[in-house]
Amino acid sequence: MTVATIPAPAFAIERFKLGNGLRVVLAPDPGAPVVGVAVVYDVGMRSEPEGRTGFAHLFEHMMFQGSHNVGKAEHMRHVQSAGGTFNGSTHIDYTDYFNLLPSNGLELALFLEADRMRGPAITEENLANQVSVVKEEIRVNVLNRPYGGFPWIKLPPVMFDTFANSHDGYGSFVDLDAATVEDAQSFFNAYYPASNAVLSVAGDFDPAQARELVERHFGNVEARTAPVHPSFAEPDLSAERRVSYTDERATLPAVAVAWRVPDPVTELDDFLAYVVLGELLTDGDASRLVERLIHTDRTATAVAAHTTFMAEPFASRGPTVMLVQAFLPPGNAVDTVLGTIQEELARIAEGVDEAELDRVKARVAAQLLRGDDSVMGRSRRFATAEIFHGDAAMSTRFPVLLGEVTAEAVARAAAALTPNRRAVLEVIPGGAQ
């Protein structure tokens, strides 16, 4: 047996913690005259209270509505005037805010992020405005789009039973309209203390100067206790669950099938085999399901597989999935595609050729390494590694760990994806043929 050797990228990473509990990661690299500043809060859609679906995403929007010393829309104006870009995003288990600026914009980014960490402008006007913005985003991305919410919104309630794991993280209009200023303030108080966040700085800067600037801007942010994150655990499936629905805007049938996989944090070694398995199944024309479903059988027009609903295997925790989704030509049977998927999994369970496995591991590792080429991507990745794995430097280890996954581990992973453990979501097209 051979094991692919994939080198770890070498970045100088400094980690420290402020008195208020804020974890800080500094990763200097003078290769390009830019600096990436990311703040990741350890709260996502899974932490939303019942009756407040969509609240994590709504609050991300609220964080751009001004703060103690920054007026409405001034974050955008300051960053863009300095030649930078910015954004924020909400995920199942975290929310991040990130800025990319020329090197001389480091203090500006730190000032802006520290100011809203002290507290965004939570007012009736801002809340009503952002509820309207979020509802419009849902209309555009889900309600009025073919396959909107497929499968990341539609499949969890088939797969899971608990509210935390199964609810719509985009939110219902009823819950969004019912949100109050008090709700928003309570969410900030609970989940946005400095002790529940990681500040990550990557790029062209002097570490000693950056440390002094971090202390200056974040050191006096109020110290508050980090929330205790509850367990999101629930039992695995013991019998297939299957749901279908008609999408009036869809023109082709589609199917998504998912199985529970080991916890990406507490069972990382076992989880890694599923990351490799997903690539083996659908990454590139030589992959198992692309070759079989699209090129040979012609029972699908597109197919993809990945771990976790948002395809971010190293920025998630708790119950999650291995997912395969496919779009079918008109008149093709979903059961035929499901049967082919199970056949290919059974073949992999019998053994994987080392050359094929090495090729696949090299591809997935290369994708991770390419992500580190971007200063902003690097900053965000270091922050999420600190949040989920307790060490930003773990981000540089993931390609190495994937290279160490054995053929036997991939075979065991494939063998575990049995029909009785799967959840299936079928889209019936209702649009014009």
Coordinates of C-alpha atoms in Angstrom, one line a residue:
M1 CA 0.0 0.0 0.0
T2 CA 1.2 3.5 -0.8
V3 CA 0.1 6.8 0.7
A4 CA 0.2 10.0 -1.2
T5 CA 2.5 12.5 0.4
I6 CA 1.1 16.1 0.2
P7 CA 3.2 18.9 1.6
A8 CA 1.7 21.3 4.1
P9 CA 2.0 25.0 3.2
A10 CA 4.3 26.9 5.4
F11 CA 2.8 30.0 6.9
A12 CA 4.1 31.8 10.0
I13 CA 1.0 31.8 12.4
E14 CA 0.9 33.6 15.7
R15 CA -2.0 33.0 18.0
F16 CA -3.0 34.8 21.2
K17 CA -6.0 35.8 23.3
L18 CA -7.1 39.2 24.6
G19 CA -8.3 39.7 28.1
N20 CA -11.9 39.8 26.9
G21 CA -11.5 36.4 25.4
L22 CA -11.1 37.4 21.7
R23 CA -8.9 34.8 20.0
V24 CA -6.5 36.4 17.5
V25 CA -4.6 34.8 14.6
L26 CA -1.9 36.7 12.8
A27 CA -0.4 35.2 9.5
P28 CA 2.0 37.6 7.9
D29 CA 2.9 37.2 4.2
P30 CA 4.6 40.0 2.3
G31 CA 3.9 38.3 -1.1
A32 CA 1.3 40.8 -2.1
P33 CA 0.6 44.3 -0.8
V34 CA -2.8 43.5 0.7
V35 CA -4.2 42.4 4.0
G36 CA -7.2 40.3 4.8
V37 CA -9.1 40.8 8.0
A38 CA -11.8 38.3 9.0
V39 CA -13.9 38.0 12.2
V40 CA -15.7 34.7 12.7
Y41 CA -18.4 34.4 15.3
D42 CA -19.2 30.9 16.6
V43 CA -22.9 31.1 15.8
G44 CA -24.9 30.0 12.7
M45 CA -28.3 28.9 11.6
R46 CA -28.2 25.8 13.8
S47 CA -28.2 28.0 16.9
E48 CA -31.4 30.0 16.1
P49 CA -34.2 29.7 18.6
E50 CA -37.5 28.2 17.6
G51 CA -39.8 30.7 16.2
R52 CA -36.9 32.8 14.9
T53 CA -35.9 30.9 11.8
G54 CA -33.5 33.0 9.6
F55 CA -32.3 35.0 12.6
A56 CA -28.6 34.3 12.2
H57 CA -28.7 35.5 8.6
L58 CA -30.9 38.5 9.5
F59 CA -28.5 39.5 12.2
E60 CA -25.6 39.3 9.7
H61 CA -27.4 42.0 7.7
M62 CA -27.9 44.0 10.9
M63 CA -24.2 44.1 11.5
F64 CA -23.8 46.3 8.4
Q65 CA -26.3 49.0 9.5
G66 CA -23.9 51.0 11.5
S67 CA -22.4 50.9 15.0
H68 CA -21.2 53.2 17.8
N69 CA -18.9 55.3 15.7
V70 CA -19.8 54.2 12.2
G71 CA -22.9 55.4 10.5
K72 CA -25.3 53.5 8.3
A73 CA -23.5 52.4 5.0
E74 CA -20.2 54.0 6.2
H75 CA -18.5 50.6 6.5
M76 CA -19.0 50.1 2.8
R77 CA -17.9 53.7 2.0
H78 CA -14.8 53.5 4.1
V79 CA -13.6 50.2 2.7
Q80 CA -14.3 50.9 -0.9
S81 CA -12.8 54.4 -0.7
A82 CA -9.6 52.8 0.6
G83 CA -9.5 50.5 -2.4
G84 CA -10.9 47.4 -0.6
T85 CA -13.8 44.9 -0.7
F86 CA -15.9 43.5 2.1
N87 CA -18.7 41.1 2.8
G88 CA -20.3 38.8 5.3
S89 CA -21.9 35.3 5.2
T90 CA -24.0 33.1 7.3
H91 CA -23.4 29.4 7.6
I92 CA -24.9 26.4 9.5
D93 CA -22.4 26.7 12.3
Y94 CA -20.7 30.1 12.0
T95 CA -21.1 33.7 10.7
D96 CA -18.1 35.6 9.2
Y97 CA -17.3 39.2 8.3
F98 CA -14.3 39.9 6.1
N99 CA -12.4 42.7 4.5
L100 CA -9.6 42.8 1.9
L101 CA -7.6 46.1 1.7
P102 CA -4.3 47.4 0.6
S103 CA -1.7 46.9 3.3
N104 CA -2.1 50.4 4.7
G105 CA -5.8 49.7 5.4
L106 CA -5.2 47.3 8.2
E107 CA -6.0 49.7 11.0
L108 CA -9.2 50.8 9.2
A109 CA -10.4 47.3 9.0
L110 CA -9.6 46.6 12.7
F111 CA -11.4 49.8 13.7
L112 CA -14.5 48.9 11.7
E113 CA -14.7 45.4 13.0
A114 CA -14.0 46.3 16.6
D115 CA -16.7 49.1 16.5
R116 CA -19.5 46.7 15.5
M117 CA -18.3 44.1 17.9
R118 CA -19.1 46.6 20.6
G119 CA -22.7 46.7 19.2
P120 CA -24.4 47.3 15.9
A121 CA -27.1 49.9 15.6
I122 CA -30.2 47.8 16.5
T123 CA -33.2 50.1 15.9
E124 CA -36.7 49.6 14.7
E125 CA -35.9 51.3 11.4
N126 CA -32.8 49.2 10.7
L127 CA -34.6 46.0 11.7
A128 CA -37.6 46.6 9.5
N129 CA -35.4 47.6 6.6
Q130 CA -33.3 44.5 6.8
V131 CA -36.3 42.2 7.3
S132 CA -37.5 43.5 4.0
V133 CA -34.1 43.0 2.4
V134 CA -33.8 39.4 3.6
K135 CA -37.3 38.6 2.4
E136 CA -36.5 39.9 -1.0
E137 CA -33.3 37.8 -1.0
I138 CA -35.4 34.7 -0.2
R139 CA -37.8 35.6 -3.1
V140 CA -34.8 35.9 -5.5
N141 CA -32.8 32.9 -4.3
V142 CA -35.5 30.4 -3.3
L143 CA -39.1 31.2 -4.1
N144 CA -38.7 32.5 -7.6
R145 CA -35.8 30.4 -8.8
P146 CA -35.9 26.9 -10.3
Y147 CA -34.7 24.4 -7.7
G148 CA -34.6 27.2 -5.1
G149 CA -33.4 25.7 -1.8
F150 CA -32.6 22.4 -3.4
P151 CA -31.1 20.6 -1.6
W152 CA -29.7 22.6 1.3
I153 CA -33.0 23.9 2.6
K154 CA -35.3 21.1 1.4
L155 CA -33.3 18.0 2.5
P156 CA -32.5 18.7 6.2
P157 CA -36.2 18.2 7.3
V158 CA -36.2 14.9 5.5
M159 CA -32.9 13.9 7.1
F160 CA -33.3 15.2 10.7
D161 CA -36.0 15.5 13.4
T162 CA -34.7 18.2 15.8
F163 CA -35.5 21.9 15.1
A164 CA -31.8 22.8 15.2
N165 CA -30.8 20.4 12.4
S166 CA -34.0 20.5 10.3
H167 CA -35.3 24.0 10.1
D168 CA -35.0 26.5 7.2
G169 CA -32.0 28.6 7.9
Y170 CA -33.1 31.3 5.4
G171 CA -36.2 31.7 7.6
S172 CA -40.0 31.9 7.2
F173 CA -41.6 35.2 6.4
V174 CA -43.8 34.8 9.5
D175 CA -40.8 34.5 11.8
L176 CA -38.9 37.3 10.1
D177 CA -41.9 39.6 10.4
A178 CA -42.3 38.7 14.0
A179 CA -38.6 39.7 14.9
T180 CA -38.3 42.5 17.4
V181 CA -35.6 44.9 18.5
E182 CA -35.5 43.0 21.8
D183 CA -35.0 39.7 19.9
A184 CA -32.1 41.2 18.0
Q185 CA -30.5 42.7 21.1
S186 CA -30.8 39.3 22.9
F187 CA -29.2 37.5 20.0
F188 CA -26.3 39.9 20.0
N189 CA -25.9 39.6 23.8
A190 CA -25.9 35.8 23.6
Y191 CA -23.8 35.1 20.6
Y192 CA -21.7 38.1 19.8
P193 CA -19.3 38.5 22.7
A194 CA -15.6 38.9 21.9
S195 CA -15.1 35.5 23.7
N196 CA -17.2 33.8 21.0
A197 CA -15.2 35.2 18.1
V198 CA -11.9 34.8 16.3
L199 CA -10.1 37.7 14.6
S200 CA -7.8 36.6 11.8
V201 CA -5.4 38.8 9.9
A202 CA -3.4 37.6 6.9
G203 CA -1.2 39.3 4.3
D204 CA 1.4 42.1 4.2
F205 CA 1.8 43.5 7.7
D206 CA 4.3 43.7 10.5
P207 CA 3.2 41.3 13.3
A208 CA 4.4 43.5 16.2
Q209 CA 2.6 46.5 14.8
A210 CA -0.5 44.4 14.1
R211 CA -0.6 43.1 17.6
E212 CA -0.4 46.6 19.0
L213 CA -3.3 47.7 16.7
V214 CA -5.4 44.7 17.7
E215 CA -4.9 45.5 21.4
R216 CA -5.7 49.2 20.8
H217 CA -8.9 48.6 19.0
F218 CA -10.3 45.3 20.5
G219 CA -8.7 45.3 23.9
N220 CA -11.4 47.5 25.5
V221 CA -14.3 45.7 23.9
E222 CA -16.5 44.6 26.8
A223 CA -15.6 41.2 28.3
R224 CA -18.7 38.9 28.2
T225 CA -19.1 35.2 28.8
A226 CA -19.2 33.0 25.7
P227 CA -22.4 30.9 25.2
V228 CA -22.3 27.2 26.0
H229 CA -23.2 25.5 22.7
P230 CA -25.7 22.7 23.2
S231 CA -25.3 19.3 21.6
F232 CA -27.1 19.0 18.3
A233 CA -26.8 15.2 18.3
E234 CA -29.7 13.0 17.2
P235 CA -30.0 9.4 16.2
D236 CA -29.0 8.2 12.8
L237 CA -31.6 6.9 10.3
S238 CA -32.5 3.2 10.5
A239 CA -34.9 3.2 7.5
E240 CA -35.0 5.1 4.3
R241 CA -36.9 8.4 4.3
R242 CA -38.1 9.7 1.0
V243 CA -40.0 12.9 0.1
S244 CA -40.9 14.4 -3.3
Y245 CA -42.3 17.8 -4.2
T246 CA -43.2 19.6 -7.4
D247 CA -41.2 22.7 -8.4
E248 CA -43.3 24.8 -10.8
R249 CA -40.3 26.5 -12.2
A250 CA -38.1 23.4 -12.7
T251 CA -38.0 21.8 -16.2
L252 CA -36.0 18.7 -15.3
P253 CA -36.3 16.1 -12.6
A254 CA -33.7 16.1 -9.9
V255 CA -32.8 14.0 -6.9
A256 CA -30.6 14.4 -3.8
V257 CA -29.6 11.6 -1.5
A258 CA -27.8 11.9 1.8
W259 CA -26.4 9.8 4.6
R260 CA -25.1 10.8 8.0
V261 CA -21.3 10.8 8.4
P262 CA -19.0 11.0 11.3
D263 CA -18.6 14.4 13.2
P264 CA -16.1 16.6 11.2
V265 CA -14.5 17.7 14.5
T266 CA -14.7 14.9 17.1
E267 CA -14.3 12.1 14.5
L268 CA -12.1 13.9 12.0
D269 CA -10.0 10.9 11.0
D270 CA -13.2 8.9 10.1
F271 CA -14.8 11.9 8.4
L272 CA -11.9 12.5 6.0
A273 CA -12.6 9.3 4.1
Y274 CA -16.0 10.7 3.1
V275 CA -14.4 13.9 1.8
V276 CA -12.2 11.7 -0.5
L277 CA -15.2 9.5 -1.4
G278 CA -17.1 12.5 -2.6
E279 CA -14.3 13.5 -4.9
L280 CA -14.0 9.9 -6.1
L281 CA -17.6 9.8 -7.0
T282 CA -18.1 13.1 -8.9
D283 CA -14.9 15.2 -9.3
G284 CA -14.0 15.3 -13.0
D285 CA -14.9 13.3 -16.1
A286 CA -13.0 10.3 -14.9
S287 CA -15.0 10.1 -11.6
R288 CA -17.2 7.1 -11.0
L289 CA -20.7 8.7 -11.2
V290 CA -19.8 11.2 -13.9
E291 CA -18.5 8.4 -16.1
R292 CA -21.4 6.1 -15.3
L293 CA -24.5 8.3 -15.1
I294 CA -23.6 11.0 -17.7
H295 CA -21.2 9.4 -20.2
T296 CA -22.2 5.8 -20.2
D297 CA -25.8 5.4 -19.1
R298 CA -26.9 8.9 -19.9
T299 CA -29.4 8.8 -17.1
A300 CA -28.3 12.2 -15.6
T301 CA -27.2 15.5 -17.1
A302 CA -25.3 16.6 -14.0
V303 CA -24.1 15.1 -10.8
A304 CA -22.2 16.3 -7.7
A305 CA -21.2 14.9 -4.3
H306 CA -19.8 16.5 -1.2
T307 CA -19.8 16.4 2.6
T308 CA -21.8 18.9 4.6
F309 CA -24.8 20.7 3.2
M310 CA -22.8 23.8 2.3
A311 CA -19.8 21.8 1.0
E312 CA -17.4 23.1 3.6
P313 CA -16.1 20.0 5.3
F314 CA -13.6 21.7 7.7
A315 CA -16.0 24.5 8.9
S316 CA -18.8 22.4 10.4
R317 CA -19.5 20.4 13.5
G318 CA -22.1 17.9 14.8
P319 CA -24.5 15.9 12.7
T320 CA -23.9 16.4 9.0
V321 CA -24.1 14.5 5.7
M322 CA -22.5 13.0 2.6
L323 CA -24.7 14.2 -0.2
V324 CA -25.1 13.3 -3.9
Q325 CA -27.4 15.3 -6.2
A326 CA -28.2 14.7 -9.8
F327 CA -30.3 16.3 -12.5
L328 CA -32.0 13.9 -14.9
P329 CA -33.1 14.1 -18.6
P330 CA -36.9 14.2 -19.1
G331 CA -38.6 10.9 -18.5
N332 CA -35.7 9.2 -16.6
A333 CA -36.5 7.4 -13.4
V334 CA -35.1 8.6 -10.1
D335 CA -34.9 5.0 -8.9
T336 CA -32.6 4.1 -11.8
V337 CA -30.2 6.8 -10.7
L338 CA -30.4 5.8 -7.1
G339 CA -29.7 2.2 -8.1
T340 CA -26.6 3.3 -10.0
I341 CA -25.3 5.3 -7.1
Q342 CA -25.7 2.3 -4.8
E343 CA -24.0 0.0 -7.3
E344 CA -21.0 2.4 -7.6
L345 CA -20.7 2.6 -3.8
A346 CA -20.8 -1.2 -3.6
R347 CA -17.9 -1.4 -6.1
I348 CA -15.9 1.1 -4.1
A349 CA -16.6 -0.9 -1.0
E350 CA -14.9 -3.9 -2.6
G351 CA -11.7 -2.0 -3.0
V352 CA -10.2 1.1 -4.6
D353 CA -7.2 1.2 -7.0
E354 CA -4.3 3.1 -5.4
A355 CA -3.5 5.1 -8.5
E356 CA -7.1 6.3 -8.8
L357 CA -7.1 7.1 -5.1
D358 CA -3.9 9.1 -5.3
R359 CA -5.2 11.1 -8.2
V360 CA -8.4 11.9 -6.4
K361 CA -6.6 12.9 -3.2
A362 CA -4.2 15.1 -5.1
R363 CA -7.2 16.9 -6.7
V364 CA -9.0 17.6 -3.4
A365 CA -5.7 18.7 -1.7
A366 CA -5.0 21.0 -4.7
Q367 CA -8.4 22.7 -4.3
L368 CA -7.6 23.4 -0.6
L369 CA -4.1 24.7 -1.4
R370 CA -5.5 27.0 -4.1
G371 CA -7.8 28.4 -1.5
D372 CA -4.7 29.4 0.5
D373 CA -3.4 31.4 -2.5
S374 CA -6.0 34.1 -1.7
V375 CA -5.1 36.3 1.2
M376 CA -8.8 36.7 2.1
G377 CA -9.5 33.0 1.7
R378 CA -6.5 32.2 3.9
S379 CA -7.7 34.6 6.6
R380 CA -11.1 33.1 6.7
R381 CA -9.9 29.6 6.7
F382 CA -7.5 30.2 9.6
A383 CA -10.3 31.7 11.6
T384 CA -12.7 28.8 11.0
A385 CA -9.9 26.3 11.8
E386 CA -9.4 28.1 15.1
I387 CA -13.2 28.1 15.8
F388 CA -13.8 24.4 15.0
H389 CA -10.5 22.7 15.6
G390 CA -9.0 24.9 18.2
D391 CA -5.9 25.7 16.2
A392 CA -5.6 28.0 13.1
A393 CA -2.6 26.0 11.9
M394 CA -4.9 22.9 11.4
S395 CA -6.0 24.7 8.2
T396 CA -2.5 23.9 6.7
R397 CA -2.8 20.3 7.9
F398 CA -6.0 19.3 6.1
P399 CA -4.3 18.6 2.7
V400 CA -1.7 16.4 4.5
L401 CA -4.4 14.5 6.4
L402 CA -6.4 13.9 3.2
G403 CA -3.2 12.5 1.6
E404 CA -3.0 10.0 4.4
V405 CA -6.5 8.6 3.8
T406 CA -6.2 4.9 2.9
A407 CA -8.1 2.9 0.3
E408 CA -9.4 0.7 3.1
A409 CA -10.9 3.8 4.9
V410 CA -12.6 4.9 1.7
A411 CA -14.0 1.4 1.1
R412 CA -15.4 1.3 4.7
A413 CA -17.0 4.7 4.1
A414 CA -18.6 3.6 0.9
A415 CA -19.9 0.4 2.6
A416 CA -21.6 2.4 5.3
L417 CA -23.8 4.4 2.8
T418 CA -26.6 1.8 2.6
P419 CA -30.1 2.4 1.4
N420 CA -31.6 2.0 4.9
R421 CA -29.6 4.9 6.2
R422 CA -30.4 7.4 3.4
A423 CA -32.7 10.3 3.0
V424 CA -34.0 11.0 -0.5
L425 CA -35.5 14.2 -1.9
E426 CA -37.0 14.1 -5.4
V427 CA -37.9 17.2 -7.4
I428 CA -40.8 16.7 -9.8
P429 CA -40.6 19.4 -12.6
G430 CA -43.8 21.4 -13.1
G431 CA -42.3 23.9 -15.5
A432 CA -42.6 24.0 -19.3
Q433 CA -41.1 21.0 -20.9

